[in-house]
Short mmCIF file of C-alpha atoms in Angstrom, two decimals:
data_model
loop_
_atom_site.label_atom_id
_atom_site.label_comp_id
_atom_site.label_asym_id
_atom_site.label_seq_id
_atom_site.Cartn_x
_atom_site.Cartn_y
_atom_site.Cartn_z
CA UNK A 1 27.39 6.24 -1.08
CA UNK A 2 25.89 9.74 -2.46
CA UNK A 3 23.60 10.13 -5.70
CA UNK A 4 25.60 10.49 -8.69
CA UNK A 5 26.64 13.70 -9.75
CA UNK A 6 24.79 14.02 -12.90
CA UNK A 7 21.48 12.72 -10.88
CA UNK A 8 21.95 15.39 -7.97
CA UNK A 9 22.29 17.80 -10.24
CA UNK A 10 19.01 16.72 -12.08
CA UNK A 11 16.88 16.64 -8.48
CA UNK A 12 18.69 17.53 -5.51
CA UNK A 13 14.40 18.01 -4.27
CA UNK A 14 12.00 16.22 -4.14
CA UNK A 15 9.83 17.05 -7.51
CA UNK A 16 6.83 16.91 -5.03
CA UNK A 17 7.04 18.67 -2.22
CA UNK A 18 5.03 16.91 1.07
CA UNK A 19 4.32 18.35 4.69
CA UNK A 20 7.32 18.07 7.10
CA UNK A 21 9.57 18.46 5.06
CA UNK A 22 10.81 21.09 7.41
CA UNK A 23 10.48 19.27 10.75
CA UNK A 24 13.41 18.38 12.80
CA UNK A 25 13.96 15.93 15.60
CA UNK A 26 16.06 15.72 18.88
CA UNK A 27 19.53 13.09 18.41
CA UNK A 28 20.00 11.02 21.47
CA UNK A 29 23.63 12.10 21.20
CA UNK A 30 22.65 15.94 20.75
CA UNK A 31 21.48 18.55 18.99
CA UNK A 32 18.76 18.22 16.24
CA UNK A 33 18.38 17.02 12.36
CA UNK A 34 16.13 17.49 9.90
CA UNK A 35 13.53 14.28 9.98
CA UNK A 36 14.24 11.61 7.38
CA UNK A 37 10.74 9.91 6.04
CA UNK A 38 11.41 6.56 4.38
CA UNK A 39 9.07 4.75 5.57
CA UNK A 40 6.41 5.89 2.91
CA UNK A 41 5.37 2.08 2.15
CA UNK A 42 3.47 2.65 5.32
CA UNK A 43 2.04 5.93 5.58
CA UNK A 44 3.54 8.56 2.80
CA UNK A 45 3.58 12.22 3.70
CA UNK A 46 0.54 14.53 2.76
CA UNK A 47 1.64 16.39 -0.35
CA UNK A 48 1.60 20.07 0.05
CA UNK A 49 -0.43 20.34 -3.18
CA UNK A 50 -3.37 17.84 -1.25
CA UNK A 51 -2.99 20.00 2.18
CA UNK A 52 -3.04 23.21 0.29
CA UNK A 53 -6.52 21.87 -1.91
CA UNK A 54 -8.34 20.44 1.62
CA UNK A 55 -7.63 23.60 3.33
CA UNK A 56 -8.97 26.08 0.35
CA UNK A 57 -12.14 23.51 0.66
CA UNK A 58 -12.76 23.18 4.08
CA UNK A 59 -15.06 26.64 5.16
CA UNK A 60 -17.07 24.88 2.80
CA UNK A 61 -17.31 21.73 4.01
CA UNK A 62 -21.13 20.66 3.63
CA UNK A 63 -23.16 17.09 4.00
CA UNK A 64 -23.11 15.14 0.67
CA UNK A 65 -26.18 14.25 -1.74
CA UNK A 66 -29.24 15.49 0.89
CA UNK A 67 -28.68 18.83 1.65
CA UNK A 68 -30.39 21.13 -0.38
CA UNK A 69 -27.83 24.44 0.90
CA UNK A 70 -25.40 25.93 -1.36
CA UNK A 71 -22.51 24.21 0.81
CA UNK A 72 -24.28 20.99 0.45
CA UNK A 73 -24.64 21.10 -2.89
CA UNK A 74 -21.18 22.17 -3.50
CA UNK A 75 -19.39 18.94 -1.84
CA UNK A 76 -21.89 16.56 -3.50
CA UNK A 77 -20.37 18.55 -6.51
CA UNK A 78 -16.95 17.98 -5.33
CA UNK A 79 -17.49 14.04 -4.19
CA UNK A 80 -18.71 13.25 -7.37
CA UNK A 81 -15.65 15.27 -9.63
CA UNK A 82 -13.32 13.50 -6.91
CA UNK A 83 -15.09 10.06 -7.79
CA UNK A 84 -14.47 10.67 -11.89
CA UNK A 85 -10.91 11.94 -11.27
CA UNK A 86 -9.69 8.93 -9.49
CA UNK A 87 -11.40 6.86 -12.09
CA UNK A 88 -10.08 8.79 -14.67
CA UNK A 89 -6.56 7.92 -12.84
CA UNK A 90 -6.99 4.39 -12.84
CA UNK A 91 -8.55 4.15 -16.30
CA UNK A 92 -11.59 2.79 -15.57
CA UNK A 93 -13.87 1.41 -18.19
CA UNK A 94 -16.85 3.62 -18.86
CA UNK A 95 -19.38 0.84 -17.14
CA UNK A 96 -17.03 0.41 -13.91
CA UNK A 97 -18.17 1.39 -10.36
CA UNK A 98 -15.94 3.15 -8.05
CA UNK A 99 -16.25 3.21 -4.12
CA UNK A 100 -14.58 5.49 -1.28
CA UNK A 101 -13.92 3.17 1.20
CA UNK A 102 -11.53 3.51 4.64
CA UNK A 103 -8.15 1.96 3.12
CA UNK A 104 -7.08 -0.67 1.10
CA UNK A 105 -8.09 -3.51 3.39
CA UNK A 106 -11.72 -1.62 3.65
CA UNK A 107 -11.71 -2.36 -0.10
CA UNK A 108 -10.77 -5.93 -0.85
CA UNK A 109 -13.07 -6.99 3.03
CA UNK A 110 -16.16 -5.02 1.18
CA UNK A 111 -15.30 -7.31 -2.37
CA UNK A 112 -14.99 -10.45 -0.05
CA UNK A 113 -18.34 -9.68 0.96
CA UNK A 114 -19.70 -8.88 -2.46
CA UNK A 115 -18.35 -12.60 -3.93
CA UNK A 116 -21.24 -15.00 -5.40
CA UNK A 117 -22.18 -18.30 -3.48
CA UNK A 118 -19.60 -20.56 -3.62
CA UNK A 119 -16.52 -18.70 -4.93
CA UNK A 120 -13.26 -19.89 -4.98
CA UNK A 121 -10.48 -17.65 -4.11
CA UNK A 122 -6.60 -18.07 -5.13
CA UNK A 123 -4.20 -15.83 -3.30
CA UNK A 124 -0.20 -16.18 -3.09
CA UNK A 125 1.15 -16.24 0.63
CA UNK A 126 3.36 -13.05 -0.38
CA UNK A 127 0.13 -10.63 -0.11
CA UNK A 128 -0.08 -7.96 2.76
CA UNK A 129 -2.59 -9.62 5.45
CA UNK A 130 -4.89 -6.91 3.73
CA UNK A 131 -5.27 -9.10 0.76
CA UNK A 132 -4.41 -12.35 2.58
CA UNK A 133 -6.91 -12.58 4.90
CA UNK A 134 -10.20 -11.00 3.62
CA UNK A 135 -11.58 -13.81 1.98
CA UNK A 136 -12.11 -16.46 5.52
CA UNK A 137 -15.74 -17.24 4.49
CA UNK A 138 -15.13 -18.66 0.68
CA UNK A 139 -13.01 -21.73 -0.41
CA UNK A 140 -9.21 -20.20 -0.50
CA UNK A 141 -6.21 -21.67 -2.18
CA UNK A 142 -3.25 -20.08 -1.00
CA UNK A 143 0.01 -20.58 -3.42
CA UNK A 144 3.46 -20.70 -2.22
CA UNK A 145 5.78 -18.17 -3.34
CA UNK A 146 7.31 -18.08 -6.54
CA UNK A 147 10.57 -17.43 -6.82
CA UNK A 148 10.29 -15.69 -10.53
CA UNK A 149 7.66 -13.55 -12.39
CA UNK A 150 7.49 -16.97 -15.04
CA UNK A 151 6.91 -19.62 -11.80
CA UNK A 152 3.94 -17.09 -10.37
CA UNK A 153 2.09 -17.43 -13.43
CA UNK A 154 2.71 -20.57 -13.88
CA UNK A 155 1.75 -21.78 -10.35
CA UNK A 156 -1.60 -19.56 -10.63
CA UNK A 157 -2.14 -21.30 -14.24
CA UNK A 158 -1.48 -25.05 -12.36
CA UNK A 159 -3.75 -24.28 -9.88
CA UNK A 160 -6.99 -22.45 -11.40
CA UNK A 161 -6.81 -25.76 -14.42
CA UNK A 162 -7.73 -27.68 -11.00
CA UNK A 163 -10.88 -26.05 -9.80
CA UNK A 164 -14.79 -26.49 -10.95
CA UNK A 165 -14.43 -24.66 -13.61
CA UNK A 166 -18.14 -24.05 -13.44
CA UNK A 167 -18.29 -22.14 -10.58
CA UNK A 168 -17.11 -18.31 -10.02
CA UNK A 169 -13.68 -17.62 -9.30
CA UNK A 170 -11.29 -14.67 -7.57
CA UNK A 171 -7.35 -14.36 -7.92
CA UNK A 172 -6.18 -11.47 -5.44
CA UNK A 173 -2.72 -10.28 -6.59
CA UNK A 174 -0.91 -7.64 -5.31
CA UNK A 175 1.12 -5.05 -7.81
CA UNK A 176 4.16 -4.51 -6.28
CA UNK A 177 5.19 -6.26 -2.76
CA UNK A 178 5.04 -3.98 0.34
CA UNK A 179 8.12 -5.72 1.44
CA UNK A 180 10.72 -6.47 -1.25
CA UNK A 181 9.49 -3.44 -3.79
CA UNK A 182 9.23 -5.82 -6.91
CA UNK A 183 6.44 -5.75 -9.39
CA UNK A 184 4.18 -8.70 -9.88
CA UNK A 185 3.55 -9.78 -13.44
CA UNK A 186 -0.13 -8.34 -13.06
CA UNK A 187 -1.16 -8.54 -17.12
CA UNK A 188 0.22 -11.63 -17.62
CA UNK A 189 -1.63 -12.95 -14.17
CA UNK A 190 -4.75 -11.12 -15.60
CA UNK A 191 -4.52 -13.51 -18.68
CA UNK A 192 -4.21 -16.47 -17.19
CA UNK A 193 -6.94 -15.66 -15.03
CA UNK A 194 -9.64 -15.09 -17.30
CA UNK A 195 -8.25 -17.59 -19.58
CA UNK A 196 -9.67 -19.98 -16.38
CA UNK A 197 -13.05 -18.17 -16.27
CA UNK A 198 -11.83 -16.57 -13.08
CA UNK A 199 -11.40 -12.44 -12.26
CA UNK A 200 -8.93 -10.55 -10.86
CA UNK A 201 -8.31 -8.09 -8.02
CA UNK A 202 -4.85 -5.76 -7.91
CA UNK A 203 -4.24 -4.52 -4.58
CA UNK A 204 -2.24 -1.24 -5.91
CA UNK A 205 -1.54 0.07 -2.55
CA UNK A 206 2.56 0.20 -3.14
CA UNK A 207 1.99 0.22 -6.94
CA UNK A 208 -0.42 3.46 -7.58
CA UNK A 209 1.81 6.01 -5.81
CA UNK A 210 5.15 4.65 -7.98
CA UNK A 211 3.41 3.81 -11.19
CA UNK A 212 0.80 4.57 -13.40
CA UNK A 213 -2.22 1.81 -13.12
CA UNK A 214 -4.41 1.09 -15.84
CA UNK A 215 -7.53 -1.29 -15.53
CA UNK A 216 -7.76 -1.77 -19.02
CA UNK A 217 -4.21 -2.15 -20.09
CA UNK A 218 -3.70 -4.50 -17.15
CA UNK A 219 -7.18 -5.85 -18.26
CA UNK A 220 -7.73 -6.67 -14.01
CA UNK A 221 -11.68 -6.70 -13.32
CA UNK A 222 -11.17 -4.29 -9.99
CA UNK A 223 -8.17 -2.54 -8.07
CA UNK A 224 -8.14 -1.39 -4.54
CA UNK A 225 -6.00 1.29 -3.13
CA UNK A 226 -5.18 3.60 -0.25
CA UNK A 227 -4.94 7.31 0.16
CA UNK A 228 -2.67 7.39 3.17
CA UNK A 229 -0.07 6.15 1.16
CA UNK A 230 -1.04 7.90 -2.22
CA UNK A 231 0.27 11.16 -0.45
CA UNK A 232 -3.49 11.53 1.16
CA UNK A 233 -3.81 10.77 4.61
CA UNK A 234 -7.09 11.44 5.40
CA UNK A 235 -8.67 8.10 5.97
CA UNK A 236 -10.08 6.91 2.45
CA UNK A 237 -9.65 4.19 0.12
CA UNK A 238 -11.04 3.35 -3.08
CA UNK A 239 -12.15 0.23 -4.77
CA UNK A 240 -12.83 0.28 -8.91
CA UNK A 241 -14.26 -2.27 -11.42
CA UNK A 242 -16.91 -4.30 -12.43
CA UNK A 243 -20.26 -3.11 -11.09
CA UNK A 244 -21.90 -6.56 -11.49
CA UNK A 245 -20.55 -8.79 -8.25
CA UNK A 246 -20.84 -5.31 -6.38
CA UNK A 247 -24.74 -5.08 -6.84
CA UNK A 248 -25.90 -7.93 -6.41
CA UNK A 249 -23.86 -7.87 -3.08
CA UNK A 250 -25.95 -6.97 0.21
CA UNK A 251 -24.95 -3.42 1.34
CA UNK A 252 -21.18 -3.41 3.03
CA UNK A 253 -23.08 -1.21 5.83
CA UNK A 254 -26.83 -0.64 6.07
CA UNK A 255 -27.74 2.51 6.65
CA UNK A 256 -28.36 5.93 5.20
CA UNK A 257 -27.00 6.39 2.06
CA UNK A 258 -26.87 2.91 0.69
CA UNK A 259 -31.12 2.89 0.81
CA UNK A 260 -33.27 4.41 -1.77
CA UNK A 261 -36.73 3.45 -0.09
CA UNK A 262 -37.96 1.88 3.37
CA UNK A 263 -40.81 1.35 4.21
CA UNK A 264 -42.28 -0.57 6.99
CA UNK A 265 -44.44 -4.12 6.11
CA UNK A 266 -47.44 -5.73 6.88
CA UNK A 267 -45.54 -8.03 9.38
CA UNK A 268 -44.03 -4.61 11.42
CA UNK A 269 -40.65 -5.30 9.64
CA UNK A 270 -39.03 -2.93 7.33
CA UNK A 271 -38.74 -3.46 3.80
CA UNK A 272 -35.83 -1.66 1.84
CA UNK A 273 -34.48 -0.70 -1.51
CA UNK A 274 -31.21 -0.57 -1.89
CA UNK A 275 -29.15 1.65 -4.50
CA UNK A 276 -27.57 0.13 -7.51
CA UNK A 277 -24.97 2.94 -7.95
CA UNK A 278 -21.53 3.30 -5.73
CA UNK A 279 -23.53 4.65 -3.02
CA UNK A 280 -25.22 1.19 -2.05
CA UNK A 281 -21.83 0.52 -0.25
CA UNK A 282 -21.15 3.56 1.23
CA UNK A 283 -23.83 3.71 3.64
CA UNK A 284 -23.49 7.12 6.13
CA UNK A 285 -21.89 10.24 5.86
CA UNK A 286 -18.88 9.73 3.06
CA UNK A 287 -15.63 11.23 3.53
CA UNK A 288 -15.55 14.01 1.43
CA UNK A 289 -12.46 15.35 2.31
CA UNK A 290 -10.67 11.82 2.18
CA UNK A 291 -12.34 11.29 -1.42
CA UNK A 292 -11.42 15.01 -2.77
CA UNK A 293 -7.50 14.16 -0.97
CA UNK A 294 -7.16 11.28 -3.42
CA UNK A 295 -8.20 13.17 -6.27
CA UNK A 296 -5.93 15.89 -5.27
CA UNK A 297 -2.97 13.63 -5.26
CA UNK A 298 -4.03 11.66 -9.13
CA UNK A 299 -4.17 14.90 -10.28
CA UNK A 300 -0.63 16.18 -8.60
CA UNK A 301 0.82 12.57 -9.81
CA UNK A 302 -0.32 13.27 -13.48
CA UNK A 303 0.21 16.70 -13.95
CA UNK A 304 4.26 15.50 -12.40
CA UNK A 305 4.36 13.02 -15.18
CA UNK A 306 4.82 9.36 -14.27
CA UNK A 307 7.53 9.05 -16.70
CA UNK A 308 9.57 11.99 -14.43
CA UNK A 309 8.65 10.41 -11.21
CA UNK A 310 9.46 6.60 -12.12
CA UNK A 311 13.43 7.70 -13.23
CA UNK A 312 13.88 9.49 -10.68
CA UNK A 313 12.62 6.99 -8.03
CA UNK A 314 14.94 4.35 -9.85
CA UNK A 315 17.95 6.86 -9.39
CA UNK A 316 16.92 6.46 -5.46
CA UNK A 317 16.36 2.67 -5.76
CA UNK A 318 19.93 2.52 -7.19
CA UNK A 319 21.64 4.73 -4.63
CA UNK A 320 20.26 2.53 -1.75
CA UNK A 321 21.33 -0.58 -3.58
CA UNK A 322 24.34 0.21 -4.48
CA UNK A 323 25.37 1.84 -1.25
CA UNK A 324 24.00 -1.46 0.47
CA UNK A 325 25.41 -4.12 -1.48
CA UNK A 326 29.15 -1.64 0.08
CA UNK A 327 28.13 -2.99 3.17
CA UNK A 328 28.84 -7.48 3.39
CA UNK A 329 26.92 -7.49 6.77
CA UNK A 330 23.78 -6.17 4.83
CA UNK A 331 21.32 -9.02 3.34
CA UNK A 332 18.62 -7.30 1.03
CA UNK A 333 15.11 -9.62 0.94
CA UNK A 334 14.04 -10.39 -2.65
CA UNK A 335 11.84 -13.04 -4.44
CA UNK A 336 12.78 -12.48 -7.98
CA UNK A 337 16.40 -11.53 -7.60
CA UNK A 338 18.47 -8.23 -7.97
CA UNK A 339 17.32 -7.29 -11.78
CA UNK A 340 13.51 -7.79 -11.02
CA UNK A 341 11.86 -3.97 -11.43
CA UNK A 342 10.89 -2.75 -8.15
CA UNK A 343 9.63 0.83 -6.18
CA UNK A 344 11.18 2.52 -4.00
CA UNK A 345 10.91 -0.62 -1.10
CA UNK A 346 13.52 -2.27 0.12
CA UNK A 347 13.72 -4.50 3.06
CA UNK A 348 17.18 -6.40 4.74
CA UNK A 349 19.09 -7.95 7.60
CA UNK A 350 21.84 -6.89 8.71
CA UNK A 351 24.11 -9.76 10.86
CA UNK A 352 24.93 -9.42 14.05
CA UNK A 353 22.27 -6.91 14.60
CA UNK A 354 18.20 -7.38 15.40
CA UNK A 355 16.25 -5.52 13.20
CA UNK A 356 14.45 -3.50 15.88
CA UNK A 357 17.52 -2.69 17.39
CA UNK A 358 19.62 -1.50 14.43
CA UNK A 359 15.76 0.67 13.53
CA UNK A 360 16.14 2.38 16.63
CA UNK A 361 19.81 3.29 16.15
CA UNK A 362 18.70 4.76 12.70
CA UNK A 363 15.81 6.88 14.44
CA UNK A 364 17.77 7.57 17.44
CA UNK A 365 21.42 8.79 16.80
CA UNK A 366 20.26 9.80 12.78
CA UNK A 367 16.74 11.05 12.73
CA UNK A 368 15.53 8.46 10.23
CA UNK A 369 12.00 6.84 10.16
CA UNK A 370 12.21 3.39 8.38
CA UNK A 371 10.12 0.21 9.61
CA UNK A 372 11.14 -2.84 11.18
CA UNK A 373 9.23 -6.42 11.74
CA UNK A 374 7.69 -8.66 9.60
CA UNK A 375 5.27 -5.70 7.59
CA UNK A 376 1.82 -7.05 8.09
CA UNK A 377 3.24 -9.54 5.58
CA UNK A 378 4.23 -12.85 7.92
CA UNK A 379 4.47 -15.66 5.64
CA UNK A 380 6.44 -13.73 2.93
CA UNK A 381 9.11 -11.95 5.51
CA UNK A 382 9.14 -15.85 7.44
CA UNK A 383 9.64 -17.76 4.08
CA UNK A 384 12.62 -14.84 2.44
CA UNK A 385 14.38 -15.03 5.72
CA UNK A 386 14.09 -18.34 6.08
CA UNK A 387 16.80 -20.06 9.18
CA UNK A 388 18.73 -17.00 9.15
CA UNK A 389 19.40 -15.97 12.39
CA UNK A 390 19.02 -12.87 14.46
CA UNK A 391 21.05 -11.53 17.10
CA UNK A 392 18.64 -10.79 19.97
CA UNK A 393 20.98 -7.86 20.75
CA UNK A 394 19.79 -5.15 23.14
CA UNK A 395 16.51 -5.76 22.12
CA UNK A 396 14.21 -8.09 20.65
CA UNK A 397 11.82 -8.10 17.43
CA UNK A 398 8.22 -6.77 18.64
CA UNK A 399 6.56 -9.94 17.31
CA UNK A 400 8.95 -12.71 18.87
CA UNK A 401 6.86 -14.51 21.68
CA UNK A 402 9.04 -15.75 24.88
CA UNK A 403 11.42 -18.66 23.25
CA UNK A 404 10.88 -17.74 19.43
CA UNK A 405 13.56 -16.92 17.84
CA UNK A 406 13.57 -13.79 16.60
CA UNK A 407 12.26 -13.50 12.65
CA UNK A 408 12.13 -9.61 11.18
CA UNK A 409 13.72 -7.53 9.32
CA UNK A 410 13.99 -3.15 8.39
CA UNK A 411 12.46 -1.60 5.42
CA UNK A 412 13.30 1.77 4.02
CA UNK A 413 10.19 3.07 1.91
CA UNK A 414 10.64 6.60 -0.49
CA UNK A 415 9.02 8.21 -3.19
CA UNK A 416 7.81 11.50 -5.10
CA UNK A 417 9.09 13.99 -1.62
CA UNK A 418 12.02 12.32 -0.70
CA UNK A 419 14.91 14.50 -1.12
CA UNK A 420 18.63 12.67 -2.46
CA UNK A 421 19.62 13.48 1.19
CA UNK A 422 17.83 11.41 3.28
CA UNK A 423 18.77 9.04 1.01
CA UNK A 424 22.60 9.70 1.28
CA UNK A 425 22.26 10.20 4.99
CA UNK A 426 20.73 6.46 5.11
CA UNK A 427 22.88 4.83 3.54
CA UNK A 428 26.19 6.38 5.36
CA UNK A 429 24.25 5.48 8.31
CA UNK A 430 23.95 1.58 7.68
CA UNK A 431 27.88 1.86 7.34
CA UNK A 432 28.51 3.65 10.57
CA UNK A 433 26.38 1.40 12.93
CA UNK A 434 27.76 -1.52 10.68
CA UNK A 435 31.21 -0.41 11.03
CA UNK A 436 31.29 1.55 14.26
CA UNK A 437 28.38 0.31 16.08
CA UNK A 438 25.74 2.35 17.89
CA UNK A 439 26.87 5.50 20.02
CA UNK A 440 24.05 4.85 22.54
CA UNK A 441 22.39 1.80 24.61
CA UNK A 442 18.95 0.37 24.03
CA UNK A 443 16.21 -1.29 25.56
CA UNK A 444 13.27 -3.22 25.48
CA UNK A 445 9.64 -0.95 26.57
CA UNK A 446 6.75 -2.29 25.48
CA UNK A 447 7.77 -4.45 22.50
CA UNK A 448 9.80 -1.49 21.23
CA UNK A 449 13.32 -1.04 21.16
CA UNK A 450 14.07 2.36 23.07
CA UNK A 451 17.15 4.20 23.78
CA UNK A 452 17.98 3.13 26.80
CA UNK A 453 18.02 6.20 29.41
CA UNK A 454 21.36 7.92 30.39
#
């Protein structure tokens, strides 16, 4: 199954061009072939644009906001522009405080840390472990999964009528799901939260590089996303919204940076002042080049046109489908069905084959990169495959333990640098090893399955 005509001839590149695109990898069976990215739900590709900005910066790399040297003063300059340009991005009200953080999870563990006494949290069990598990220390109510947009609002509307309405509350929600692809119904979630009294936090990791995100129009108090897979992997996050929680909070790190005054007491203790501003939780040196790699990649995204990006990502998204749905060993995971709106993330089973094994046939014998297991996502991948079994195979699933069966699944991830090939040489690929099987033996090593050696 190939791209239509009319949409090859529209894009036949990727309209962003990313780092290794060039890069070819050895075939078990011979020879060499240009590497095939789709796994960009976990790490995306630096774009060329981002590498091409950091490396014009770096002879001028300097400390931030002490140094009174020309570089110094320089990357303060930068961290700050970077710091208005992603907020300008997300569409941050004019009152709302954004932090560089280390990722995602960095984000929503330094908000868990930052909730008033007593705060009730409501997450679904379809969240990453990112947004799943941060929030340990406060009273959690974790909702089963819906199986439509209607029945997740619904279910969050159910549950916050419950609670003390007196006392502060948090819904985490994620904007589209790192495993199946489909957007969440964040506005209408947003209403129903504050229509409770409660606030709202969108994880936008898979949603931000695939859609525009708005804090206003999706009226959600903060959002929390990654660089690495914004096209920006250079080990910063950011987390944006309401300044209020977030400075009242103790520092996320103590340290320099984060104070505005010690002094030492009476007593022999210290005494300190903390900043108000962003800085109070980013304590140390910041990440300058991580922070100006974000805005680097908002500004490549806008200046692309989200509009450009989305259709052709859906052209993409429809190639894969179609070309799986060819294939009636093939089993594509989804919550709200085949017509729910989705990103370029798809995840399925394919019987008679472990997932690990059939990922290792795809890397091995056609120089594709997709992911297989359960996506740092348990409960969802557990509850959408449900009883159905997998063939232990040649190898088994990294995260079975000795007598389990064996629960995951493969994902295929794309987006702004994936050219139509890759594409077209995935999906011929699922109908070879479906059809044919694979040309080469595998093994277990270490949890992984390997090609086995000849």
């Amino acid at each position: 199954m190939s791209v239509s005509t009319a949409a090859a001839a529209q894009s036949v590149c990727a309209p962003l061009p990313v780092l290794g695109r060039d890069v070819t990898v050895p075939l078990v069976t011979g020879g060499e072939v240009a590497y095939a990215a789709l796994d960009y739900a976990a790490s995306a590709p630096a774009l060329q644009r981002v590498w091409d900005d950091v490396a014009a910066y770096a002879p001028y790399y300097g400390s931030v906001h002490r140094g009174a040297g020309y570089l110094s003063q320089l990357s303060t300059d930068l961290f700050e522009n970077a710091r208005r340009t992603v907020a300008e991005f997300l569409d941050c009200r004019p009152d709302d405080q954004l932090v560089f953080t280390r990722s995602t999870t960095d984000s929503l563990n330094l908000l868990a840390r930052a909730l008033p006494a007593d705060c009730q949290v409501f997450v679904f069990e379809t969240e990453h472990h990112a947004s799943l598990l941060p929030w340990q220390d406060a009273r959690v109510t974790y909702l089963n999964a819906p199986r439509t947009p209607r029945q997740a609002v619904e279910t969050l509307e159910r549950a916050l009528a419950d609670r003390d309405p007196y006392g502060p509350a948090l819904v985490c929600v994620t904007g589209a799901s790192n495993v199946t692809g489909e957007l969440w119904p964040v506005r209408e979630l947003a209403a129903a939260a504050h229509a409770h009294g409660a606030r709202i936090v969108l994880d936008a990791a898979q949603l931000a590089p695939h859609h525009p995100v708005s804090v206003q129009d999706l009226d959600v108090d903060w959002v929390a996303f990654s660089g690495h897979k914004l096209y920006a992997p250079f080990g910063s996050g950011v987390l944006a919204g309401r300044a209020d929680w977030l400075q009242a909070a103790e520092p996320y790190l103590a340290g320099g940076g984060a104070s505005r005054k010690v002094t030492r007491r009476e007593d022999g203790g210290v005494a300190v002042e903390w900043h108000e501003s962003a800085a109070r939780h980013e304590a140390g040196s910041p990440n300058v080049i991580g922070a100006y790699s974000i805005a680097s990649a908002c500004k490549a995204l806008t200046e692309a046109g989200f509009d450009t990006l989305v259709a052709r990502e859906r052209q993409l998204i429809d190639a894969v489908r179609a070309g799986l749905a060819e294939v009636p060993e093939v089993r594509v995971l989804s919550l709200f069905g085949d017509d729910a709106p989705r990103v370029g993330v798809i995840s399925f089973v394919v019987e008679g084959w472990n997932s690990s094994h059939f990922a290792a046939a795809l890397s091995a014998e056609y120089g594709i990169g997709v992911r297989d297991g359960l996506f740092c996502a348990h409960p969802l991948v557990r509850t959408l495959l449900g009883s159905d079994p997998q063939t232990q195979g040649e190898c088994g699933a990294p995260e079975a333990a000795p007598g389990e069966k064996s629960l995951n699944a493969i994902r295929v991830s794309f987006g702004a640098g994936t050219p139509d090939e890759h594409v077209e040489r995935f999906v011929t690929a699922v109908r070879e090893l479906v059809t044919d099987g694979a040309k080469w033996s595998y093994r277990t090593e270490d949890g992984r399955c390997v090609p086995a050696v000849s």
